[in-house]
Amino acid sequence: MSGRSASAGRSAKAAPGTPRPRINLGAWLSRPLASFHLVVTIATLLTLLGLVMVLSASGVVEYAGGGSAYSLFIQQGMFALLGAVLFYLALRIPLRRLRQASFPIFAVSVFLLILVLIPGIGSQVLGARRWLVLGPISVQPSEIVKVTLIIWGAHLLASRRADRAGLKELLVPLLPASLLVCALIVVQPNLSTTVAVGLIVAGLLWFGGLPVRLFVTIAVSGLVTAGVLAMSAGYRSDRVRSFLDPSSDHMGDNYQARQALYSLADGGIWGRGLGQSRAKWSYLPNAHNDFIFAIIGEELGFLGCALVLGLFALFVYTGLRIASRSADPFLRLLTASATTWITGQALINIAYVVGLLPVTGLQLPLVSAGGSSLAITLLMFGIIANAARHEPEAVSALRNGQDGRVSRLLRLPTPEMYAPARAARSGLRAAPARRELSAGDRRGGGSGRRGGSEPAPRRSIDSDSARRRAADSGRRESRSTSSWRSTRAWEPNYPMKHARERGNSR
């Protein structure tokens, strides 16, 4: 009986005219591993698009120079393979190990920034000393320090926010270390990468819960400093002047920006076709690097540009989704700051190609030619994908065997559920947790004892009054900070079974 009914069901399903089931986007996004699949898809599509456009934009110039038309494409492909390996390693690394190694790897990257400035060690190209040549590979330490600063800054702020540190503890040593990194990069000179580091610091401080007034003060100071630096060097001040007066010097400082606009206009809606660009025939300098978005607009048209913008918009949604769904404060800060950096750099590149900003030299992430930038950005995407697998729902699904094809194919380890007790045992806290004083303690002068002799009772994190006091302390710390960036947002969003997990005994 059951067999006949199943057969009848299959025949009814296969009958012609039966409407096919619609794909429910909301249901797919509600899956536990949707964020992970989105990150992998975005990274793959942007990398493949970048390889195709680098081949199209660089082949003519390389062949005209007497070399192979595929030389730059092969080099970019090798770094893409290296980036894929780094992406895979970032997926496998335990987050506990990553946090423990955050400061050592940041210190090593700063040391590399110092090494690159030493004559004979750092390689100088076109007046800039930015590269370390290691055999057949040249590496930019300024690209490495972006990732290490995000990891260390997220670990530092997450640890100190968990300890309810004051404003000074939040800014020191993160802000002085960031200023040191910016100074070392400016000396190279490399103002564009300095702007990228500024985006990282801004993301860390904003999502770290810095008061809005102080955040605005620091942001305005950074913009003023960037403006002074932009006008301090001859070639940078020429770019600013040409941006402010686009009609002047068409064959000089305004030549590159004007040719980029011609390329975009020539592409129209549908584009001239892949490989059919005219600007890449030595009309547009750095067509394969800084201005590759103009070549995309010329060959693939407005639709190609919309595809690139759509992928980065989807990345913004995915990165902030991972940050909001993560239980670990470290992952919240890391993913939100990394999303700010990558998206901000992309928007700056596109803005100066279309004439909305002065030319800065920032590359289009994963698309522009540049081996170090491609590999390091893929490493960051791998860390974000690792964070996506640590969402509470994703961890539960993976532990129940719902790992999916990608995880089984890559043989990825099962992530661990976030536990504050494990973080405390691993020594990830920056300082001992501060105990709140009761009202009687404050009236008694803050001695930490009730009446000067009896110790104040410890509070339970599960009680409603404790949560209210935590929220009140967050509001006192920053009245102008919105609720989603307050202290309460750093508490785990799932109940704890034992108060000992927060350092409190029953």
Short mmCIF file of C-alpha atoms in Angstrom, two decimals:
data_model
loop_
_atom_site.label_atom_id
_atom_site.label_comp_id
_atom_site.label_asym_id
_atom_site.label_seq_id
_atom_site.Cartn_x
_atom_site.Cartn_y
_atom_site.Cartn_z
CA MET A 1 0.00 0.00 0.00
CA SER A 2 2.76 2.41 0.93
CA GLY A 3 4.70 1.46 -2.21
CA ARG A 4 1.73 2.27 -4.48
CA SER A 5 1.20 5.59 -2.73
CA ALA A 6 4.89 6.51 -3.06
CA SER A 7 4.79 5.56 -6.75
CA ALA A 8 1.68 7.64 -7.22
CA GLY A 9 3.38 10.56 -5.49
CA ARG A 10 6.41 10.35 -7.78
CA SER A 11 4.23 10.18 -10.88
CA ALA A 12 2.20 13.13 -9.69
CA LYS A 13 5.39 15.08 -9.06
CA ALA A 14 6.70 14.30 -12.51
CA ALA A 15 3.41 15.06 -14.25
CA PRO A 16 3.63 17.88 -16.79
CA GLY A 17 2.13 21.18 -15.81
CA THR A 18 2.91 20.75 -12.13
CA PRO A 19 4.38 24.02 -10.78
CA ARG A 20 7.97 23.74 -9.59
CA PRO A 21 8.76 24.71 -6.02
CA ARG A 22 10.05 28.26 -5.72
CA ILE A 23 13.41 29.02 -4.21
CA ASN A 24 12.85 30.82 -0.91
CA LEU A 25 15.77 33.21 -0.37
CA GLY A 26 14.76 33.89 3.21
CA ALA A 27 14.69 30.18 4.02
CA TRP A 28 18.12 29.71 2.46
CA LEU A 29 19.58 32.64 4.43
CA SER A 30 18.19 31.15 7.63
CA ARG A 31 20.33 28.05 7.19
CA PRO A 32 23.12 27.71 9.76
CA LEU A 33 25.99 27.80 7.24
CA ALA A 34 24.55 30.44 4.89
CA SER A 35 27.09 33.08 5.98
CA PHE A 36 29.99 30.69 5.37
CA HIS A 37 28.78 29.84 1.87
CA LEU A 38 28.27 33.52 1.06
CA VAL A 39 31.83 34.44 2.08
CA VAL A 40 33.33 31.59 0.02
CA THR A 41 31.19 32.50 -3.00
CA ILE A 42 32.02 36.22 -2.87
CA ALA A 43 35.75 35.59 -2.52
CA THR A 44 35.71 33.10 -5.42
CA LEU A 45 33.73 35.32 -7.79
CA LEU A 46 35.81 38.45 -7.10
CA THR A 47 39.08 36.54 -7.49
CA LEU A 48 38.02 34.93 -10.78
CA LEU A 49 36.77 38.26 -12.11
CA GLY A 50 40.07 39.87 -11.11
CA LEU A 51 42.14 37.21 -12.89
CA VAL A 52 40.13 37.60 -16.10
CA MET A 53 40.33 41.40 -16.06
CA VAL A 54 44.05 41.43 -15.21
CA LEU A 55 44.69 39.22 -18.24
CA SER A 56 42.57 41.47 -20.42
CA ALA A 57 44.06 44.74 -19.16
CA SER A 58 47.74 43.76 -18.96
CA GLY A 59 48.28 41.49 -21.96
CA VAL A 60 48.69 44.30 -24.49
CA VAL A 61 51.17 46.32 -22.44
CA GLU A 62 53.24 43.27 -21.51
CA TYR A 63 53.43 42.11 -25.13
CA ALA A 64 54.31 45.61 -26.36
CA GLY A 65 57.16 45.67 -23.84
CA GLY A 66 58.74 42.60 -25.40
CA GLY A 67 57.47 40.05 -22.90
CA SER A 68 54.73 37.48 -22.87
CA ALA A 69 51.14 38.66 -22.86
CA TYR A 70 50.47 36.20 -20.03
CA SER A 71 53.38 37.14 -17.74
CA LEU A 72 51.44 39.36 -15.31
CA PHE A 73 48.45 37.03 -15.45
CA ILE A 74 50.61 34.04 -14.50
CA GLN A 75 52.13 36.02 -11.62
CA GLN A 76 48.68 37.03 -10.42
CA GLY A 77 47.50 33.42 -10.72
CA MET A 78 50.40 32.21 -8.57
CA PHE A 79 49.49 34.66 -5.83
CA ALA A 80 45.86 33.61 -6.17
CA LEU A 81 46.93 30.01 -5.49
CA LEU A 82 48.98 31.22 -2.51
CA GLY A 83 45.94 33.15 -1.30
CA ALA A 84 43.79 30.03 -1.66
CA VAL A 85 46.24 28.12 0.54
CA LEU A 86 46.16 30.94 3.11
CA PHE A 87 42.35 30.96 2.92
CA TYR A 88 42.31 27.23 3.71
CA LEU A 89 44.80 27.58 6.58
CA ALA A 90 42.73 30.43 8.02
CA LEU A 91 39.69 28.14 7.97
CA ARG A 92 41.51 25.47 9.95
CA ILE A 93 43.27 27.58 12.57
CA PRO A 94 41.58 27.49 16.01
CA LEU A 95 40.44 30.92 17.12
CA ARG A 96 42.01 30.38 20.52
CA ARG A 97 45.42 29.97 18.86
CA LEU A 98 44.78 33.01 16.72
CA ARG A 99 44.09 35.18 19.74
CA GLN A 100 47.12 33.86 21.63
CA ALA A 101 49.38 34.68 18.66
CA SER A 102 47.78 38.06 17.92
CA PHE A 103 50.42 40.26 19.52
CA PRO A 104 53.49 38.26 18.36
CA ILE A 105 52.39 38.35 14.72
CA PHE A 106 51.59 42.05 15.00
CA ALA A 107 55.03 42.73 16.48
CA VAL A 108 56.67 40.76 13.63
CA SER A 109 54.75 42.76 11.02
CA VAL A 110 55.88 46.04 12.61
CA PHE A 111 59.45 44.74 12.59
CA LEU A 112 59.10 44.01 8.86
CA LEU A 113 57.92 47.60 8.35
CA ILE A 114 61.16 48.76 9.94
CA LEU A 115 63.27 46.36 7.88
CA VAL A 116 61.81 47.55 4.60
CA LEU A 117 63.09 51.08 5.30
CA ILE A 118 66.71 49.93 5.64
CA PRO A 119 68.72 50.43 2.40
CA GLY A 120 69.95 47.13 1.04
CA ILE A 121 67.09 45.18 2.61
CA GLY A 122 64.01 46.96 1.32
CA SER A 123 63.58 47.21 -2.43
CA GLN A 124 63.05 50.70 -3.83
CA VAL A 125 60.83 51.15 -6.90
CA LEU A 126 59.87 54.56 -8.36
CA GLY A 127 61.17 56.36 -5.27
CA ALA A 128 59.17 54.25 -2.79
CA ARG A 129 60.72 51.65 -0.49
CA ARG A 130 57.82 49.28 0.13
CA TRP A 131 58.89 45.74 -0.84
CA LEU A 132 60.92 42.93 0.65
CA VAL A 133 62.27 40.63 -2.04
CA LEU A 134 62.35 36.99 -0.92
CA GLY A 135 63.73 35.04 -3.85
CA PRO A 136 61.23 35.19 -6.73
CA ILE A 137 58.54 36.73 -4.48
CA SER A 138 58.25 40.36 -3.42
CA VAL A 139 56.13 41.09 -0.34
CA GLN A 140 54.71 44.33 0.99
CA PRO A 141 54.87 44.37 4.81
CA SER A 142 52.28 47.15 4.80
CA GLU A 143 49.73 44.65 3.44
CA ILE A 144 50.55 42.13 6.18
CA VAL A 145 50.20 44.68 8.97
CA LYS A 146 46.59 45.34 7.97
CA VAL A 147 45.54 41.82 8.96
CA THR A 148 47.72 41.61 12.07
CA LEU A 149 46.44 44.98 13.32
CA ILE A 150 42.83 43.81 12.95
CA ILE A 151 43.49 40.55 14.82
CA TRP A 152 45.47 42.13 17.65
CA GLY A 153 43.17 45.15 17.94
CA ALA A 154 40.06 42.97 18.08
CA HIS A 155 41.64 40.73 20.74
CA LEU A 156 42.77 43.72 22.81
CA LEU A 157 39.45 45.56 22.74
CA ALA A 158 37.37 42.43 23.30
CA SER A 159 39.45 41.47 26.33
CA ARG A 160 39.31 44.90 27.89
CA ARG A 161 35.63 45.41 27.19
CA ALA A 162 34.96 42.10 28.94
CA ASP A 163 36.90 43.46 31.93
CA ARG A 164 34.92 46.73 31.81
CA ALA A 165 38.07 48.74 31.26
CA GLY A 166 38.02 52.51 31.19
CA LEU A 167 38.48 54.80 28.25
CA LYS A 168 42.23 55.06 28.69
CA GLU A 169 42.64 51.27 28.67
CA LEU A 170 40.64 51.08 25.43
CA LEU A 171 42.83 53.61 23.64
CA VAL A 172 46.23 52.54 25.01
CA PRO A 173 48.18 50.80 23.54
CA LEU A 174 45.99 50.43 20.42
CA LEU A 175 46.07 54.06 19.34
CA PRO A 176 49.83 54.63 19.90
CA ALA A 177 50.65 51.37 18.09
CA SER A 178 48.43 52.40 15.19
CA LEU A 179 50.12 55.79 14.99
CA LEU A 180 53.51 54.04 14.90
CA VAL A 181 52.35 51.83 12.03
CA CYS A 182 51.01 54.84 10.12
CA ALA A 183 54.27 56.73 10.64
CA LEU A 184 56.35 53.83 9.32
CA ILE A 185 54.13 53.53 6.24
CA VAL A 186 54.17 57.28 5.53
CA VAL A 187 57.99 57.27 5.57
CA GLN A 188 58.07 54.69 2.72
CA PRO A 189 56.14 56.84 1.37
CA ASN A 190 52.73 55.19 0.96
CA LEU A 191 49.83 57.46 1.88
CA SER A 192 47.21 55.21 0.29
CA THR A 193 47.99 52.30 2.61
CA THR A 194 48.01 54.75 5.51
CA VAL A 195 44.42 55.59 4.61
CA ALA A 196 43.58 51.86 4.67
CA VAL A 197 45.13 51.52 8.14
CA GLY A 198 43.06 54.50 9.23
CA LEU A 199 39.92 52.68 8.07
CA ILE A 200 40.92 49.68 10.18
CA VAL A 201 41.50 51.78 13.30
CA ALA A 202 38.21 53.60 12.75
CA GLY A 203 36.37 50.29 12.47
CA LEU A 204 37.99 48.93 15.63
CA LEU A 205 37.21 52.03 17.68
CA TRP A 206 33.65 52.40 16.39
CA PHE A 207 32.60 48.80 16.88
CA GLY A 208 34.64 48.71 20.09
CA GLY A 209 32.14 51.11 21.65
CA LEU A 210 34.19 54.32 21.73
CA PRO A 211 32.03 57.32 22.71
CA VAL A 212 30.73 59.10 19.64
CA ARG A 213 32.17 62.49 20.57
CA LEU A 214 35.65 61.12 21.06
CA PHE A 215 35.33 58.99 17.92
CA VAL A 216 34.38 62.07 15.87
CA THR A 217 37.31 63.99 17.37
CA ILE A 218 39.77 61.27 16.43
CA ALA A 219 38.24 60.90 12.95
CA VAL A 220 38.43 64.64 12.25
CA SER A 221 42.03 64.72 13.48
CA GLY A 222 42.87 61.84 11.15
CA LEU A 223 41.27 63.58 8.18
CA VAL A 224 43.13 66.81 8.90
CA THR A 225 46.42 64.91 9.18
CA ALA A 226 45.72 63.09 5.90
CA GLY A 227 45.01 66.42 4.24
CA VAL A 228 48.27 67.91 5.49
CA LEU A 229 50.20 64.87 4.28
CA ALA A 230 48.43 65.03 0.92
CA MET A 231 49.56 68.62 0.42
CA SER A 232 53.07 68.08 1.78
CA ALA A 233 54.52 66.16 -1.19
CA GLY A 234 54.62 67.53 -4.72
CA TYR A 235 52.98 64.64 -6.55
CA ARG A 236 50.24 64.29 -3.92
CA SER A 237 49.42 68.00 -3.92
CA ASP A 238 49.29 67.93 -7.72
CA ARG A 239 46.66 65.19 -7.54
CA VAL A 240 44.55 67.24 -5.14
CA ARG A 241 44.82 70.38 -7.26
CA SER A 242 43.91 68.49 -10.41
CA PHE A 243 40.88 67.01 -8.66
CA LEU A 244 39.71 70.45 -7.54
CA ASP A 245 40.15 71.80 -11.10
CA PRO A 246 39.28 68.96 -13.52
CA SER A 247 39.35 71.23 -16.58
CA SER A 248 43.04 72.08 -16.20
CA ASP A 249 46.07 70.25 -17.61
CA HIS A 250 44.33 67.56 -19.63
CA MET A 251 47.62 66.00 -20.72
CA GLY A 252 49.30 66.27 -17.32
CA ASP A 253 48.01 65.51 -13.84
CA ASN A 254 44.41 65.19 -15.03
CA TYR A 255 45.24 62.82 -17.87
CA GLN A 256 44.74 59.53 -16.02
CA ALA A 257 41.48 60.49 -14.35
CA ARG A 258 40.07 61.87 -17.61
CA GLN A 259 41.00 58.74 -19.56
CA ALA A 260 39.23 56.63 -16.93
CA LEU A 261 36.03 58.63 -17.45
CA TYR A 262 36.37 58.19 -21.22
CA SER A 263 36.65 54.43 -20.71
CA LEU A 264 33.52 54.29 -18.57
CA ALA A 265 31.58 56.40 -21.06
CA ASP A 266 32.77 54.26 -23.97
CA GLY A 267 31.44 51.11 -22.31
CA GLY A 268 27.84 52.29 -22.04
CA ILE A 269 25.28 49.86 -20.67
CA TRP A 270 26.44 46.60 -22.24
CA GLY A 271 30.15 47.29 -22.78
CA ARG A 272 32.34 46.81 -25.82
CA GLY A 273 32.92 43.15 -25.04
CA LEU A 274 35.50 41.25 -23.02
CA GLY A 275 39.00 42.00 -24.31
CA GLN A 276 37.82 44.85 -26.57
CA SER A 277 39.01 47.80 -24.49
CA ARG A 278 40.69 50.68 -26.28
CA ALA A 279 42.06 52.42 -23.20
CA LYS A 280 44.37 49.51 -22.33
CA TRP A 281 46.38 50.21 -25.50
CA SER A 282 48.62 52.59 -23.51
CA TYR A 283 45.93 55.25 -23.25
CA LEU A 284 45.15 54.59 -19.58
CA PRO A 285 48.19 54.18 -17.28
CA ASN A 286 47.95 51.44 -14.61
CA ALA A 287 44.88 50.02 -16.30
CA HIS A 288 45.52 46.60 -14.74
CA ASN A 289 46.03 47.96 -11.22
CA ASP A 290 44.57 51.16 -9.80
CA PHE A 291 42.14 51.79 -12.68
CA ILE A 292 40.96 48.28 -13.46
CA PHE A 293 37.40 49.32 -12.60
CA ALA A 294 37.49 51.62 -15.66
CA ILE A 295 38.43 48.66 -17.86
CA ILE A 296 35.57 46.65 -16.34
CA GLY A 297 33.20 49.49 -17.23
CA GLU A 298 34.54 49.73 -20.77
CA GLU A 299 34.48 46.01 -21.58
CA LEU A 300 31.53 44.82 -19.48
CA GLY A 301 29.60 48.08 -19.34
CA PHE A 302 27.37 49.36 -16.60
CA LEU A 303 26.21 45.80 -15.90
CA GLY A 304 29.78 44.70 -15.13
CA CYS A 305 30.27 47.64 -12.77
CA ALA A 306 26.93 46.86 -11.11
CA LEU A 307 28.08 43.26 -10.64
CA VAL A 308 31.21 44.42 -8.81
CA LEU A 309 29.24 46.85 -6.63
CA GLY A 310 26.66 44.17 -5.93
CA LEU A 311 29.29 41.68 -4.79
CA PHE A 312 30.81 44.20 -2.38
CA ALA A 313 27.35 45.17 -1.12
CA LEU A 314 26.63 41.49 -0.50
CA PHE A 315 29.94 41.26 1.34
CA VAL A 316 28.91 44.15 3.61
CA TYR A 317 25.67 42.37 4.43
CA THR A 318 27.46 39.08 5.07
CA GLY A 319 30.23 40.57 7.22
CA LEU A 320 27.85 42.52 9.44
CA ARG A 321 25.54 39.50 9.61
CA ILE A 322 28.40 37.36 10.93
CA ALA A 323 29.34 40.08 13.42
CA SER A 324 25.79 40.38 14.74
CA ARG A 325 25.23 36.62 15.00
CA SER A 326 28.54 35.78 16.69
CA ALA A 327 28.58 35.12 20.42
CA ASP A 328 32.31 35.79 20.79
CA PRO A 329 33.10 39.53 21.19
CA PHE A 330 36.46 38.94 19.51
CA LEU A 331 34.76 37.66 16.36
CA ARG A 332 32.27 40.52 16.41
CA LEU A 333 35.05 43.09 16.39
CA LEU A 334 37.22 41.21 13.92
CA THR A 335 34.56 40.63 11.26
CA ALA A 336 33.04 44.10 11.54
CA SER A 337 36.45 45.83 11.32
CA ALA A 338 37.61 43.63 8.43
CA THR A 339 34.38 44.39 6.57
CA THR A 340 34.94 48.10 7.13
CA TRP A 341 38.49 47.91 5.79
CA ILE A 342 37.79 45.86 2.63
CA THR A 343 34.60 47.69 1.72
CA GLY A 344 36.04 51.12 2.48
CA GLN A 345 39.08 50.44 0.31
CA ALA A 346 36.86 49.25 -2.54
CA LEU A 347 34.65 52.33 -2.32
CA ILE A 348 37.65 54.69 -2.30
CA ASN A 349 39.09 52.97 -5.41
CA ILE A 350 35.78 53.15 -7.28
CA ALA A 351 35.22 56.76 -6.13
CA TYR A 352 38.47 58.10 -7.58
CA VAL A 353 37.99 56.13 -10.82
CA VAL A 354 34.60 57.80 -11.38
CA GLY A 355 35.98 61.20 -10.32
CA LEU A 356 34.43 61.58 -6.87
CA LEU A 357 37.77 61.58 -4.97
CA PRO A 358 41.39 62.47 -5.74
CA VAL A 359 43.51 59.60 -7.00
CA THR A 360 44.95 57.80 -3.97
CA GLY A 361 46.40 54.59 -5.40
CA LEU A 362 44.32 52.19 -3.28
CA GLN A 363 43.66 48.95 -5.14
CA LEU A 364 40.31 47.28 -5.73
CA PRO A 365 40.42 44.28 -3.34
CA LEU A 366 40.74 40.88 -5.05
CA VAL A 367 40.34 42.48 -8.50
CA SER A 368 43.32 44.78 -9.10
CA ALA A 369 46.72 43.36 -10.00
CA GLY A 370 48.97 43.02 -6.98
CA GLY A 371 50.22 39.77 -5.53
CA SER A 372 50.66 40.75 -1.88
CA SER A 373 47.29 42.49 -1.74
CA LEU A 374 45.50 39.52 -3.32
CA ALA A 375 47.03 36.89 -1.05
CA ILE A 376 46.57 38.91 2.15
CA THR A 377 42.98 39.82 1.31
CA LEU A 378 42.16 36.16 0.68
CA LEU A 379 43.71 35.37 4.06
CA MET A 380 41.36 37.89 5.65
CA PHE A 381 38.40 36.36 3.82
CA GLY A 382 39.44 32.98 5.20
CA ILE A 383 39.42 34.34 8.75
CA ILE A 384 35.96 35.82 8.17
CA ALA A 385 34.75 32.46 6.81
CA ASN A 386 36.17 30.79 9.93
CA ALA A 387 34.20 33.26 12.03
CA ALA A 388 31.06 32.36 10.06
CA ARG A 389 31.51 28.71 11.05
CA HIS A 390 31.61 29.80 14.71
CA GLU A 391 28.12 31.29 14.75
CA PRO A 392 26.14 29.50 17.50
CA GLU A 393 23.68 27.97 15.04
CA ALA A 394 26.50 26.90 12.72
CA VAL A 395 28.40 25.27 15.59
CA SER A 396 25.30 23.35 16.66
CA ALA A 397 24.65 22.18 13.10
CA LEU A 398 28.25 21.10 12.54
CA ARG A 399 28.35 19.22 15.82
CA ASN A 400 25.16 17.39 14.83
CA GLY A 401 26.69 16.22 11.57
CA GLN A 402 25.12 18.83 9.28
CA ASP A 403 28.48 19.86 7.88
CA GLY A 404 27.52 20.07 4.20
CA ARG A 405 29.53 19.25 1.12
CA VAL A 406 32.07 22.07 1.38
CA SER A 407 33.11 21.21 4.94
CA ARG A 408 33.34 17.49 4.12
CA LEU A 409 35.35 18.21 0.97
CA LEU A 410 37.81 20.47 2.80
CA ARG A 411 37.90 18.22 5.90
CA LEU A 412 37.49 21.21 8.19
CA PRO A 413 37.62 20.70 11.96
CA THR A 414 34.44 21.04 13.98
CA PRO A 415 34.36 24.48 15.66
CA GLU A 416 33.95 24.90 19.40
CA MET A 417 31.09 26.78 21.03
CA TYR A 418 32.18 30.07 22.58
CA ALA A 419 32.73 29.71 26.34
CA PRO A 420 34.00 32.65 28.42
CA ALA A 421 35.43 30.22 30.99
CA ARG A 422 37.66 28.63 28.36
CA ALA A 423 38.87 32.07 27.28
CA ALA A 424 39.71 32.94 30.90
CA ARG A 425 41.61 29.68 31.42
CA SER A 426 43.61 30.30 28.25
CA GLY A 427 44.88 33.60 29.62
CA LEU A 428 43.12 35.68 26.99
CA ARG A 429 41.98 38.34 29.42
CA ALA A 430 44.13 41.45 29.37
CA ALA A 431 43.62 42.17 33.07
CA PRO A 432 41.71 40.74 36.05
CA ALA A 433 38.00 41.42 35.88
CA ARG A 434 36.92 44.44 37.83
CA ARG A 435 34.27 43.84 40.50
CA GLU A 436 31.45 46.34 40.68
CA LEU A 437 30.97 48.02 44.03
CA SER A 438 27.58 47.96 45.64
CA ALA A 439 25.72 51.06 46.74
CA GLY A 440 26.95 50.52 50.30
CA ASP A 441 30.56 50.33 49.06
CA ARG A 442 30.23 53.60 47.21
CA ARG A 443 28.76 55.30 50.27
CA GLY A 444 31.59 53.93 52.36
CA GLY A 445 34.26 55.42 50.11
CA GLY A 446 34.81 52.49 47.76
CA SER A 447 36.84 50.34 50.10
CA GLY A 448 35.45 47.17 48.57
CA ARG A 449 33.97 45.97 51.91
CA ARG A 450 30.57 46.51 53.47
CA GLY A 451 31.01 48.43 56.70
CA GLY A 452 34.79 48.09 56.38
CA SER A 453 34.89 44.43 57.43
CA GLU A 454 32.41 42.22 55.60
CA PRO A 455 33.22 41.48 51.93
CA ALA A 456 30.59 42.46 49.40
CA PRO A 457 28.60 39.55 47.99
CA ARG A 458 29.39 38.43 44.45
CA ARG A 459 26.60 38.83 41.93
CA SER A 460 25.27 36.18 39.59
CA ILE A 461 25.37 36.91 35.87
CA ASP A 462 22.03 35.14 35.45
CA SER A 463 20.07 37.53 37.67
CA ASP A 464 17.94 40.30 36.20
CA SER A 465 19.43 42.87 38.54
CA ALA A 466 22.93 42.01 37.36
CA ARG A 467 21.94 42.56 33.77
CA ARG A 468 20.34 45.88 34.67
CA ARG A 469 23.49 47.00 36.48
CA ALA A 470 25.61 45.96 33.49
CA ALA A 471 23.41 47.99 31.16
CA ASP A 472 23.49 51.00 33.52
CA SER A 473 27.29 50.88 33.70
CA GLY A 474 27.45 50.77 29.92
CA ARG A 475 25.25 53.85 29.68
CA ARG A 476 27.36 55.67 32.26
CA GLU A 477 30.51 54.85 30.31
CA SER A 478 29.16 56.33 27.09
CA ARG A 479 25.82 58.15 27.14
CA SER A 480 26.09 58.94 23.46
CA THR A 481 26.80 55.37 22.37
CA SER A 482 23.86 53.48 20.89
CA SER A 483 22.61 50.32 22.56
CA TRP A 484 24.02 47.93 19.97
CA ARG A 485 27.53 49.15 20.78
CA SER A 486 27.08 49.32 24.57
CA THR A 487 28.60 47.06 27.20
CA ARG A 488 25.56 44.83 27.27
CA ALA A 489 26.13 43.91 23.63
CA TRP A 490 29.32 42.15 24.65
CA GLU A 491 27.54 39.64 26.85
CA PRO A 492 26.81 36.23 25.28
CA ASN A 493 23.31 35.93 23.86
CA TYR A 494 22.70 32.47 25.28
CA PRO A 495 22.09 31.46 28.94
CA MET A 496 24.92 30.15 31.07
CA LYS A 497 24.42 27.12 33.24
CA HIS A 498 27.04 27.92 35.85
CA ALA A 499 27.97 31.24 37.33
CA ARG A 500 31.51 29.95 37.70
CA GLU A 501 31.92 30.38 33.94
CA ARG A 502 32.07 34.13 34.50
CA GLY A 503 34.44 33.84 37.46
CA ASN A 504 31.71 33.87 40.13
CA SER A 505 31.23 31.04 42.61
CA ARG A 506 27.80 29.96 43.79
#
